[in-house]
């Protein structure tokens, strides 16, 4: 029986490795032998989760041809990986990836930091903040008071609690988009909403257009569903969406769905203008593509003077081209796993019907808590706490990174929770790996791209501020020095315990 559970083709592996090398050279960096560069590249792909553990690698001759290297170089790289515990081989079964004993398995998404690491590691992996108290406690207490009538029912509400559906519909109406409760389905977070939409509209092999870069966990969700991702390049900085490119991709690829984050895009922080939103809807309608708009960051406006554009769905009055997804996770708290979908009534009916074979419904208590917040005005006050905290964290992090890493390039977003930084010509994958050794956890750019793009970037969320942000920048600078001087393979100084 083979020890490998999947396979990576020579052309695919060559493309991933080549993407790592397409970045500016670092002055003073030590040039490594070709076999060592190849071995390091494969090891990083495994650590990043872009090549799965227990994946069969191509034969030495096949990979050598795809990379235009000698077979001897590839053989030496494989031998080095075997010696380090990242490759296993058996005659007749080939070679497959592994991880050394004691190493954690690579994560496919941006999972929360394990509790045992808190105190020794600064976590810049997840763009999520602590709950805005006292509003979480008040909301749960209010929900408990309203729970008894629901406890006498079966508790399954596939479309969501009627009270919360009405509340969400009223909030859209107040934003200038007339909405009925029949146009709302409550889900288990935005991820649950996107999963349901993809399951309904895009079967295995269907095309979905995505921004490039885009939100890493959504990309992985779509990959797991077996769809074909069609990346559409974002413009540099905060310019956002190049509509000429979008029109061409939607026309030529004819994707079934297109997924966009128009409000403080994750990871770049870009904000689509009214003109871009109108053009996006028109392009989707012309191509017969359903536009899925993720509004999870929409309420996180950090600059008070900023005039927000209209919601994307306001440019689709008939409701035929746009499905909107919202969530309490970013604006309130990630532990409040409440999301929602706004769409045409027939789409909502189809989503609800399909849900009977998935999770049946969203927890009642959490729905009551969100409804209590929105009904009493607590939501607005909690969101303001979140904005103030994120703004302070953003300003502290920007100042610290500019001081410690002056060659890193980025534009400061006016909202959201993330900063997208070009890492001064360094490999984002190597920075992520070495960063964990010096006590700072940061996701690398390729997690947000398709087929290894954005190797030269990292995402920095606004989750820490004050002295913690300054220490995070110091540790990132230490990781950058190790990577830049070619010393990333040596043992780094262990992380210092940091008390906020």
Tab-separated table of C-alpha atoms in Angstrom:
chain	number	residue	atom	x	y	z
A	1	UNK	CA	0.000	0.000	0.000
A	2	UNK	CA	1.386	3.418	-1.006
A	3	UNK	CA	2.255	5.861	1.784
A	4	UNK	CA	1.251	8.871	-0.316
A	5	UNK	CA	-2.339	10.115	-0.590
A	6	UNK	CA	-2.025	12.679	-3.413
A	7	UNK	CA	0.407	13.596	-6.161
A	8	UNK	CA	2.054	16.772	-7.437
A	9	UNK	CA	2.945	16.897	-11.120
A	10	UNK	CA	6.312	18.071	-12.386
A	11	UNK	CA	4.884	21.108	-14.190
A	12	UNK	CA	2.844	22.138	-11.154
A	13	UNK	CA	5.767	21.788	-8.739
A	14	UNK	CA	8.073	23.652	-11.129
A	15	UNK	CA	5.574	26.518	-11.354
A	16	UNK	CA	5.335	26.794	-7.564
A	17	UNK	CA	9.110	26.725	-7.134
A	18	UNK	CA	9.682	29.261	-9.905
A	19	UNK	CA	7.193	31.666	-8.316
A	20	UNK	CA	9.355	31.718	-5.164
A	21	UNK	CA	12.377	32.806	-7.148
A	22	UNK	CA	10.708	35.624	-9.103
A	23	UNK	CA	11.640	38.421	-6.740
A	24	UNK	CA	14.438	41.005	-6.559
A	25	UNK	CA	17.775	39.887	-5.242
A	26	UNK	CA	18.801	40.958	-1.762
A	27	UNK	CA	22.115	42.826	-1.539
A	28	UNK	CA	24.641	40.856	0.509
A	29	UNK	CA	22.622	37.655	0.406
A	30	UNK	CA	24.636	34.453	0.277
A	31	UNK	CA	24.205	32.521	-2.979
A	32	UNK	CA	23.288	28.926	-2.261
A	33	UNK	CA	24.068	25.875	-4.402
A	34	UNK	CA	21.310	24.987	-6.861
A	35	UNK	CA	20.376	21.777	-5.051
A	36	UNK	CA	20.078	23.644	-1.730
A	37	UNK	CA	17.866	26.323	-3.292
A	38	UNK	CA	15.613	23.617	-4.722
A	39	UNK	CA	15.441	21.705	-1.430
A	40	UNK	CA	14.640	24.885	0.506
A	41	UNK	CA	11.926	25.756	-2.000
A	42	UNK	CA	10.198	22.386	-1.661
A	43	UNK	CA	10.534	22.467	2.133
A	44	UNK	CA	8.860	25.895	2.255
A	45	UNK	CA	6.030	24.706	0.017
A	46	UNK	CA	5.385	21.880	2.470
A	47	UNK	CA	5.588	24.183	5.510
A	48	UNK	CA	3.191	26.608	3.828
A	49	UNK	CA	0.726	23.839	3.052
A	50	UNK	CA	0.860	24.597	-0.693
A	51	UNK	CA	2.236	21.104	-1.253
A	52	UNK	CA	0.358	18.691	1.037
A	53	UNK	CA	2.012	16.303	3.440
A	54	UNK	CA	2.012	12.755	2.007
A	55	UNK	CA	1.998	14.079	-1.568
A	56	UNK	CA	3.963	12.048	-4.119
A	57	UNK	CA	6.605	14.193	-5.825
A	58	UNK	CA	7.538	13.773	-9.486
A	59	UNK	CA	10.424	11.560	-10.483
A	60	UNK	CA	13.848	13.203	-10.503
A	61	UNK	CA	14.135	13.151	-14.303
A	62	UNK	CA	10.664	14.702	-14.800
A	63	UNK	CA	11.305	17.544	-12.366
A	64	UNK	CA	14.771	18.158	-13.810
A	65	UNK	CA	13.281	18.622	-17.286
A	66	UNK	CA	10.541	20.969	-16.015
A	67	UNK	CA	13.053	23.124	-14.115
A	68	UNK	CA	15.839	22.932	-16.741
A	69	UNK	CA	18.191	21.515	-14.107
A	70	UNK	CA	20.424	18.475	-14.129
A	71	UNK	CA	19.077	15.245	-12.696
A	72	UNK	CA	22.035	15.253	-10.306
A	73	UNK	CA	20.837	18.570	-8.826
A	74	UNK	CA	17.320	17.256	-8.268
A	75	UNK	CA	18.662	14.009	-6.783
A	76	UNK	CA	20.835	15.971	-4.346
A	77	UNK	CA	17.860	18.137	-3.351
A	78	UNK	CA	15.705	15.079	-2.697
A	79	UNK	CA	18.494	13.511	-0.661
A	80	UNK	CA	18.820	16.678	1.440
A	81	UNK	CA	15.076	16.690	2.080
A	82	UNK	CA	15.187	13.046	3.140
A	83	UNK	CA	17.975	13.836	5.575
A	84	UNK	CA	15.917	16.667	7.086
A	85	UNK	CA	12.755	14.587	7.427
A	86	UNK	CA	10.737	16.373	4.744
A	87	UNK	CA	10.808	13.515	2.244
A	88	UNK	CA	10.403	9.774	2.445
A	89	UNK	CA	11.060	7.252	-0.311
A	90	UNK	CA	10.551	3.592	-1.000
A	91	UNK	CA	11.604	1.616	-4.049
A	92	UNK	CA	8.621	1.092	-6.302
A	93	UNK	CA	6.487	3.695	-4.492
A	94	UNK	CA	8.489	6.841	-5.271
A	95	UNK	CA	9.074	9.783	-2.923
A	96	UNK	CA	6.478	11.664	-0.912
A	97	UNK	CA	6.485	14.697	1.376
A	98	UNK	CA	6.531	14.439	5.160
A	99	UNK	CA	7.343	16.551	8.202
A	100	UNK	CA	10.039	15.759	10.776
A	101	UNK	CA	8.969	14.299	14.107
A	102	UNK	CA	7.971	17.085	16.492
A	103	UNK	CA	7.138	19.575	13.727
A	104	UNK	CA	3.525	20.780	13.531
A	105	UNK	CA	1.639	19.878	10.391
A	106	UNK	CA	1.428	22.857	8.019
A	107	UNK	CA	-1.850	24.761	8.238
A	108	UNK	CA	-3.931	25.318	5.129
A	109	UNK	CA	-5.677	28.388	6.548
A	110	UNK	CA	-4.863	31.157	8.964
A	111	UNK	CA	-5.797	29.245	12.084
A	112	UNK	CA	-5.735	30.869	15.548
A	113	UNK	CA	-2.543	30.632	17.567
A	114	UNK	CA	-2.622	27.675	19.982
A	115	UNK	CA	-3.328	28.853	23.556
A	116	UNK	CA	-0.069	27.338	24.848
A	117	UNK	CA	1.905	29.719	22.613
A	118	UNK	CA	0.315	32.880	24.007
A	119	UNK	CA	2.941	34.869	25.903
A	120	UNK	CA	5.906	33.719	23.839
A	121	UNK	CA	4.550	34.445	20.359
A	122	UNK	CA	3.075	37.648	18.920
A	123	UNK	CA	0.248	36.500	16.678
A	124	UNK	CA	-0.211	38.437	13.436
A	125	UNK	CA	-1.805	35.446	11.747
A	126	UNK	CA	-5.508	36.130	12.249
A	127	UNK	CA	-7.217	39.440	11.517
A	128	UNK	CA	-9.425	39.272	14.605
A	129	UNK	CA	-9.662	41.365	17.769
A	130	UNK	CA	-10.868	40.549	21.296
A	131	UNK	CA	-14.558	41.036	22.033
A	132	UNK	CA	-15.672	44.663	22.574
A	133	UNK	CA	-16.773	44.414	26.177
A	134	UNK	CA	-19.053	45.043	27.954
A	135	UNK	CA	-21.231	44.478	24.898
A	136	UNK	CA	-20.540	40.770	24.481
A	137	UNK	CA	-21.587	40.066	28.065
A	138	UNK	CA	-24.646	42.320	27.788
A	139	UNK	CA	-25.686	40.667	24.517
A	140	UNK	CA	-25.439	37.159	25.952
A	141	UNK	CA	-27.369	38.181	29.059
A	142	UNK	CA	-30.053	39.769	26.902
A	143	UNK	CA	-30.202	36.635	24.723
A	144	UNK	CA	-30.626	34.392	27.757
A	145	UNK	CA	-33.602	36.458	28.899
A	146	UNK	CA	-35.236	36.010	25.483
A	147	UNK	CA	-34.387	32.312	25.114
A	148	UNK	CA	-37.233	30.553	27.053
A	149	UNK	CA	-39.901	30.756	24.288
A	150	UNK	CA	-37.470	29.264	21.773
A	151	UNK	CA	-36.536	26.473	24.163
A	152	UNK	CA	-40.073	25.094	23.771
A	153	UNK	CA	-39.460	24.575	20.023
A	154	UNK	CA	-37.261	22.089	18.140
A	155	UNK	CA	-34.639	24.852	17.763
A	156	UNK	CA	-33.939	24.304	14.057
A	157	UNK	CA	-34.401	27.452	11.963
A	158	UNK	CA	-32.775	26.735	8.570
A	159	UNK	CA	-33.389	30.283	7.315
A	160	UNK	CA	-32.566	31.882	10.673
A	161	UNK	CA	-34.656	33.275	13.509
A	162	UNK	CA	-37.511	35.349	12.061
A	163	UNK	CA	-36.680	38.253	14.393
A	164	UNK	CA	-33.060	38.426	13.213
A	165	UNK	CA	-34.052	38.074	9.546
A	166	UNK	CA	-36.403	41.058	9.952
A	167	UNK	CA	-33.702	43.036	11.758
A	168	UNK	CA	-31.123	42.396	9.024
A	169	UNK	CA	-33.646	43.206	6.289
A	170	UNK	CA	-34.498	46.496	8.028
A	171	UNK	CA	-30.816	47.394	8.251
A	172	UNK	CA	-30.398	46.939	4.493
A	173	UNK	CA	-33.516	49.033	3.914
A	174	UNK	CA	-32.048	51.793	6.089
A	175	UNK	CA	-28.934	51.710	3.866
A	176	UNK	CA	-31.121	52.461	0.850
A	177	UNK	CA	-31.671	48.903	-0.396
A	178	UNK	CA	-35.283	47.851	0.181
A	179	UNK	CA	-35.150	44.322	1.569
A	180	UNK	CA	-37.710	41.795	2.814
A	181	UNK	CA	-36.994	39.133	5.460
A	182	UNK	CA	-37.531	36.569	2.682
A	183	UNK	CA	-34.301	37.856	1.123
A	184	UNK	CA	-32.220	36.962	4.204
A	185	UNK	CA	-30.731	33.675	5.388
A	186	UNK	CA	-28.734	33.541	8.631
A	187	UNK	CA	-25.624	31.335	8.446
A	188	UNK	CA	-22.830	30.089	10.678
A	189	UNK	CA	-20.397	32.890	9.892
A	190	UNK	CA	-19.441	34.274	6.488
A	191	UNK	CA	-17.538	31.076	5.717
A	192	UNK	CA	-20.765	29.109	6.127
A	193	UNK	CA	-22.484	31.538	3.781
A	194	UNK	CA	-19.818	31.260	1.069
A	195	UNK	CA	-19.753	27.488	1.406
A	196	UNK	CA	-23.519	27.293	0.921
A	197	UNK	CA	-23.401	29.607	-2.111
A	198	UNK	CA	-20.579	27.668	-3.753
A	199	UNK	CA	-22.372	24.369	-3.140
A	200	UNK	CA	-25.528	25.702	-4.795
A	201	UNK	CA	-23.995	27.501	-7.771
A	202	UNK	CA	-20.592	25.965	-8.497
A	203	UNK	CA	-20.073	22.229	-8.682
A	204	UNK	CA	-16.721	20.518	-9.120
A	205	UNK	CA	-14.891	21.853	-12.147
A	206	UNK	CA	-16.907	25.094	-12.351
A	207	UNK	CA	-14.998	28.375	-12.647
A	208	UNK	CA	-15.023	31.039	-9.934
A	209	UNK	CA	-13.304	34.384	-10.560
A	210	UNK	CA	-11.438	35.724	-7.515
A	211	UNK	CA	-9.447	38.827	-6.803
A	212	UNK	CA	-5.711	38.254	-6.811
A	213	UNK	CA	-4.792	38.494	-3.966
A	214	UNK	CA	-7.890	37.411	-2.048
A	215	UNK	CA	-8.893	36.125	1.396
A	216	UNK	CA	-6.851	32.981	2.031
A	217	UNK	CA	-9.470	30.911	3.864
A	218	UNK	CA	-12.080	31.492	1.161
A	219	UNK	CA	-9.587	30.441	-1.516
A	220	UNK	CA	-8.912	27.235	0.388
A	221	UNK	CA	-12.623	26.591	0.881
A	222	UNK	CA	-13.134	26.887	-2.878
A	223	UNK	CA	-10.159	24.667	-3.674
A	224	UNK	CA	-11.544	22.006	-1.338
A	225	UNK	CA	-14.862	22.214	-3.212
A	226	UNK	CA	-13.041	21.274	-6.416
A	227	UNK	CA	-13.772	24.472	-8.352
A	228	UNK	CA	-11.392	26.103	-10.826
A	229	UNK	CA	-10.140	29.447	-9.515
A	230	UNK	CA	-9.711	32.211	-12.095
A	231	UNK	CA	-7.481	34.931	-10.577
A	232	UNK	CA	-8.081	38.559	-11.567
A	233	UNK	CA	-5.169	40.834	-10.704
A	234	UNK	CA	-5.758	43.723	-8.335
A	235	UNK	CA	-4.163	47.057	-9.221
A	236	UNK	CA	-1.149	48.195	-7.210
A	237	UNK	CA	-1.613	49.729	-3.781
A	238	UNK	CA	-5.137	50.798	-2.906
A	239	UNK	CA	-6.242	51.386	-6.516
A	240	UNK	CA	-8.151	48.126	-6.316
A	241	UNK	CA	-10.148	46.848	-9.239
A	242	UNK	CA	-9.048	47.263	-12.868
A	243	UNK	CA	-12.394	47.051	-14.614
A	244	UNK	CA	-10.888	46.557	-18.055
A	245	UNK	CA	-9.257	43.363	-16.781
A	246	UNK	CA	-12.427	42.263	-14.983
A	247	UNK	CA	-14.580	42.706	-18.090
A	248	UNK	CA	-12.135	40.703	-20.158
A	249	UNK	CA	-11.865	37.839	-17.640
A	250	UNK	CA	-15.620	37.597	-17.094
A	251	UNK	CA	-16.235	37.684	-20.840
A	252	UNK	CA	-13.536	35.158	-21.788
A	253	UNK	CA	-13.704	32.732	-18.844
A	254	UNK	CA	-17.478	32.990	-18.244
A	255	UNK	CA	-17.139	31.956	-14.565
A	256	UNK	CA	-20.255	30.763	-12.753
A	257	UNK	CA	-19.422	32.958	-9.737
A	258	UNK	CA	-17.143	35.887	-8.962
A	259	UNK	CA	-16.085	36.545	-5.353
A	260	UNK	CA	-15.119	40.107	-4.362
A	261	UNK	CA	-14.424	42.027	-1.142
A	262	UNK	CA	-15.318	45.564	-2.201
A	263	UNK	CA	-15.191	47.116	1.293
A	264	UNK	CA	-11.658	47.329	2.745
A	265	UNK	CA	-10.468	44.345	0.781
A	266	UNK	CA	-8.725	41.527	2.610
A	267	UNK	CA	-5.704	41.595	2.385
A	268	UNK	CA	-4.953	44.883	0.551
A	269	UNK	CA	-7.389	47.215	2.350
A	270	UNK	CA	-8.616	48.714	-0.946
A	271	UNK	CA	-12.090	50.278	-1.100
A	272	UNK	CA	-14.019	50.068	-4.381
A	273	UNK	CA	-15.519	53.319	-5.630
A	274	UNK	CA	-19.134	53.748	-6.738
A	275	UNK	CA	-17.970	53.698	-10.356
A	276	UNK	CA	-16.066	50.449	-9.863
A	277	UNK	CA	-19.062	48.841	-8.136
A	278	UNK	CA	-21.462	49.840	-10.885
A	279	UNK	CA	-19.057	48.584	-13.563
A	280	UNK	CA	-18.517	45.300	-11.678
A	281	UNK	CA	-22.250	44.595	-11.550
A	282	UNK	CA	-22.689	45.471	-15.220
A	283	UNK	CA	-19.790	43.213	-16.235
A	284	UNK	CA	-21.155	40.319	-14.176
A	285	UNK	CA	-24.649	40.736	-15.621
A	286	UNK	CA	-23.294	40.809	-19.183
A	287	UNK	CA	-21.262	37.641	-18.613
A	288	UNK	CA	-24.040	35.762	-16.822
A	289	UNK	CA	-21.870	35.568	-13.706
A	290	UNK	CA	-23.279	35.717	-10.180
A	291	UNK	CA	-21.347	38.298	-8.151
A	292	UNK	CA	-20.788	37.261	-4.519
A	293	UNK	CA	-19.928	40.353	-2.468
A	294	UNK	CA	-18.308	39.866	0.941
A	295	UNK	CA	-19.224	42.778	3.251
A	296	UNK	CA	-17.596	41.470	6.433
A	297	UNK	CA	-15.289	44.520	6.636
A	298	UNK	CA	-17.890	47.086	5.521
A	299	UNK	CA	-18.476	48.659	8.947
A	300	UNK	CA	-14.779	49.002	9.807
A	301	UNK	CA	-14.303	52.526	8.505
A	302	UNK	CA	-11.281	53.851	10.416
A	303	UNK	CA	-11.092	57.401	9.016
A	304	UNK	CA	-14.190	59.317	10.223
A	305	UNK	CA	-14.058	61.767	7.298
A	306	UNK	CA	-14.310	58.991	4.719
A	307	UNK	CA	-17.571	58.987	2.764
A	308	UNK	CA	-18.491	55.358	2.145
A	309	UNK	CA	-19.660	54.291	-1.320
A	310	UNK	CA	-23.030	52.659	-1.881
A	311	UNK	CA	-23.389	48.916	-1.256
A	312	UNK	CA	-22.703	46.835	-4.357
A	313	UNK	CA	-26.204	45.327	-4.281
A	314	UNK	CA	-27.694	48.816	-4.710
A	315	UNK	CA	-26.516	48.667	-8.338
A	316	UNK	CA	-28.541	45.478	-8.865
A	317	UNK	CA	-32.105	46.548	-8.055
A	318	UNK	CA	-33.627	43.430	-9.617
A	319	UNK	CA	-31.456	41.201	-7.423
A	320	UNK	CA	-30.513	38.969	-10.345
A	321	UNK	CA	-26.723	39.384	-10.352
A	322	UNK	CA	-25.524	40.098	-6.778
A	323	UNK	CA	-25.500	37.960	-3.632
A	324	UNK	CA	-24.307	39.799	-0.512
A	325	UNK	CA	-22.628	38.140	2.464
A	326	UNK	CA	-22.314	39.793	5.868
A	327	UNK	CA	-20.971	38.735	9.255
A	328	UNK	CA	-20.615	39.703	12.905
A	329	UNK	CA	-17.100	38.218	13.060
A	330	UNK	CA	-14.990	41.229	12.043
A	331	UNK	CA	-17.226	44.115	13.112
A	332	UNK	CA	-18.046	42.568	16.497
A	333	UNK	CA	-16.209	39.373	17.494
A	334	UNK	CA	-14.919	36.297	15.666
A	335	UNK	CA	-16.339	34.074	18.400
A	336	UNK	CA	-19.836	35.230	17.451
A	337	UNK	CA	-20.278	32.852	14.514
A	338	UNK	CA	-23.191	34.660	12.892
A	339	UNK	CA	-23.251	35.466	9.191
A	340	UNK	CA	-25.979	36.145	6.676
A	341	UNK	CA	-26.824	36.129	2.978
A	342	UNK	CA	-28.923	38.743	1.186
A	343	UNK	CA	-30.215	37.598	-2.207
A	344	UNK	CA	-33.343	37.267	-4.303
A	345	UNK	CA	-36.097	35.279	-2.535
A	346	UNK	CA	-35.807	32.319	-4.927
A	347	UNK	CA	-32.055	32.070	-4.236
A	348	UNK	CA	-32.695	32.158	-0.477
A	349	UNK	CA	-35.287	29.398	-0.820
A	350	UNK	CA	-32.802	27.239	-2.713
A	351	UNK	CA	-30.067	27.865	-0.128
A	352	UNK	CA	-32.430	27.012	2.730
A	353	UNK	CA	-33.585	23.823	1.010
A	354	UNK	CA	-29.983	22.704	0.430
A	355	UNK	CA	-29.114	23.450	4.046
A	356	UNK	CA	-31.329	20.611	5.281
A	357	UNK	CA	-28.505	18.254	4.273
A	358	UNK	CA	-25.752	20.317	5.906
A	359	UNK	CA	-26.070	21.958	9.332
A	360	UNK	CA	-29.871	22.517	9.638
A	361	UNK	CA	-29.404	25.958	11.143
A	362	UNK	CA	-27.355	28.434	13.151
A	363	UNK	CA	-27.235	28.356	16.999
A	364	UNK	CA	-30.244	30.134	18.464
A	365	UNK	CA	-28.505	31.813	21.407
A	366	UNK	CA	-25.945	33.592	19.205
A	367	UNK	CA	-28.701	34.775	16.862
A	368	UNK	CA	-30.623	36.194	19.803
A	369	UNK	CA	-27.458	37.963	21.000
A	370	UNK	CA	-26.852	39.661	17.638
A	371	UNK	CA	-30.524	40.603	17.373
A	372	UNK	CA	-30.402	42.088	20.900
A	373	UNK	CA	-27.348	44.156	19.983
A	374	UNK	CA	-28.913	45.537	16.816
A	375	UNK	CA	-32.290	46.226	18.438
A	376	UNK	CA	-30.928	48.058	21.497
A	377	UNK	CA	-28.231	50.147	19.825
A	378	UNK	CA	-25.467	48.103	21.415
A	379	UNK	CA	-24.227	47.042	17.985
A	380	UNK	CA	-23.393	50.607	16.956
A	381	UNK	CA	-21.557	51.258	20.219
A	382	UNK	CA	-19.641	47.991	20.014
A	383	UNK	CA	-18.634	48.670	16.401
A	384	UNK	CA	-17.368	52.100	17.432
A	385	UNK	CA	-15.175	50.448	20.082
A	386	UNK	CA	-13.869	48.125	17.397
A	387	UNK	CA	-13.110	51.036	15.032
A	388	UNK	CA	-11.265	53.003	17.700
A	389	UNK	CA	-9.181	49.997	18.690
A	390	UNK	CA	-8.368	49.030	15.107
A	391	UNK	CA	-7.438	52.637	14.234
A	392	UNK	CA	-5.054	52.910	17.188
A	393	UNK	CA	-3.522	49.530	16.343
A	394	UNK	CA	-3.159	50.483	12.684
A	395	UNK	CA	-1.351	53.705	13.484
A	396	UNK	CA	0.969	52.023	15.997
A	397	UNK	CA	1.813	49.157	13.631
A	398	UNK	CA	2.426	51.444	10.660
A	399	UNK	CA	4.765	53.652	12.691
A	400	UNK	CA	6.684	50.655	14.059
A	401	UNK	CA	7.099	48.941	10.674
A	402	UNK	CA	8.220	52.174	9.027
A	403	UNK	CA	10.829	52.621	11.735
A	404	UNK	CA	12.150	49.046	11.885
A	405	UNK	CA	11.697	48.051	8.230
A	406	UNK	CA	12.035	51.239	6.188
A	407	UNK	CA	12.462	49.395	2.881
A	408	UNK	CA	9.081	47.657	3.156
A	409	UNK	CA	6.439	49.180	0.869
A	410	UNK	CA	2.727	49.584	1.631
A	411	UNK	CA	-0.158	52.015	1.489
A	412	UNK	CA	-2.152	52.696	4.633
A	413	UNK	CA	-5.804	51.648	4.199
A	414	UNK	CA	-8.625	53.830	5.491
A	415	UNK	CA	-10.497	50.920	6.982
A	416	UNK	CA	-10.565	47.192	7.553
A	417	UNK	CA	-8.109	45.157	9.587
A	418	UNK	CA	-5.170	44.409	7.274
A	419	UNK	CA	-2.003	45.919	5.822
A	420	UNK	CA	-0.530	44.379	2.652
A	421	UNK	CA	3.233	44.905	2.636
A	422	UNK	CA	5.879	44.268	-0.011
A	423	UNK	CA	8.726	42.847	2.057
A	424	UNK	CA	11.717	44.663	0.586
A	425	UNK	CA	12.573	41.947	-1.936
A	426	UNK	CA	12.500	39.134	0.624
A	427	UNK	CA	10.549	35.901	0.433
A	428	UNK	CA	7.299	36.098	2.379
A	429	UNK	CA	7.382	32.326	2.895
A	430	UNK	CA	10.833	32.493	4.453
A	431	UNK	CA	9.831	35.445	6.619
A	432	UNK	CA	6.848	33.469	7.897
A	433	UNK	CA	8.998	30.454	8.687
A	434	UNK	CA	11.805	32.375	10.380
A	435	UNK	CA	9.361	34.731	12.103
A	436	UNK	CA	7.938	31.861	14.148
A	437	UNK	CA	11.449	31.069	15.360
A	438	UNK	CA	11.999	34.606	16.606
A	439	UNK	CA	8.553	34.963	18.157
A	440	UNK	CA	6.257	36.615	15.615
A	441	UNK	CA	3.662	34.841	13.539
A	442	UNK	CA	2.803	36.365	10.152
A	443	UNK	CA	1.092	34.881	7.071
A	444	UNK	CA	3.045	35.045	3.833
A	445	UNK	CA	1.740	36.455	0.578
A	446	UNK	CA	1.308	33.146	-1.294
A	447	UNK	CA	-1.505	32.146	1.061
A	448	UNK	CA	-3.581	34.900	-0.552
A	449	UNK	CA	-2.811	34.024	-4.152
A	450	UNK	CA	-3.304	31.239	-6.658
A	451	UNK	CA	-0.405	28.959	-7.655
A	452	UNK	CA	2.233	30.590	-5.478
A	453	UNK	CA	1.751	34.252	-6.402
A	454	UNK	CA	2.792	37.111	-4.064
A	455	UNK	CA	5.945	35.495	-2.727
A	456	UNK	CA	7.339	38.943	-1.934
A	457	UNK	CA	4.467	40.002	0.359
A	458	UNK	CA	3.184	39.500	3.902
A	459	UNK	CA	-0.127	40.488	5.482
A	460	UNK	CA	-0.036	42.429	8.748
A	461	UNK	CA	-3.356	42.711	10.624
A	462	UNK	CA	-4.282	45.451	13.085
A	463	UNK	CA	-4.576	43.065	16.009
A	464	UNK	CA	-1.861	44.474	18.275
A	465	UNK	CA	-0.996	47.998	19.327
A	466	UNK	CA	1.267	50.046	21.584
A	467	UNK	CA	4.372	48.249	22.899
A	468	UNK	CA	3.209	44.944	21.397
A	469	UNK	CA	3.129	46.437	17.895
A	470	UNK	CA	6.615	47.867	18.429
A	471	UNK	CA	7.942	44.502	19.603
A	472	UNK	CA	6.267	42.763	16.653
A	473	UNK	CA	8.095	45.069	14.237
A	474	UNK	CA	11.399	44.442	16.058
A	475	UNK	CA	10.936	40.684	15.691
A	476	UNK	CA	9.919	41.025	12.041
A	477	UNK	CA	13.089	43.040	11.444
A	478	UNK	CA	15.135	40.293	13.115
A	479	UNK	CA	13.513	37.703	10.849
A	480	UNK	CA	14.170	39.901	7.802
A	481	UNK	CA	17.864	40.171	8.689
A	482	UNK	CA	18.161	36.383	8.959
A	483	UNK	CA	16.419	35.866	5.638
A	484	UNK	CA	18.278	38.681	3.901
A	485	UNK	CA	21.735	37.475	4.933
A	486	UNK	CA	21.032	33.869	4.005
A	487	UNK	CA	21.201	32.755	7.643
A	488	UNK	CA	17.566	31.622	7.752
A	489	UNK	CA	18.546	27.995	7.832
A	490	UNK	CA	20.584	28.366	11.016
A	491	UNK	CA	19.083	28.152	14.491
A	492	UNK	CA	17.587	31.479	15.423
A	493	UNK	CA	17.430	33.067	18.829
A	494	UNK	CA	14.452	31.619	20.746
A	495	UNK	CA	11.483	33.951	21.191
A	496	UNK	CA	11.413	36.197	24.235
A	497	UNK	CA	8.398	36.054	26.521
A	498	UNK	CA	6.425	39.239	26.032
A	499	UNK	CA	3.882	40.560	28.490
A	500	UNK	CA	1.501	43.136	27.069
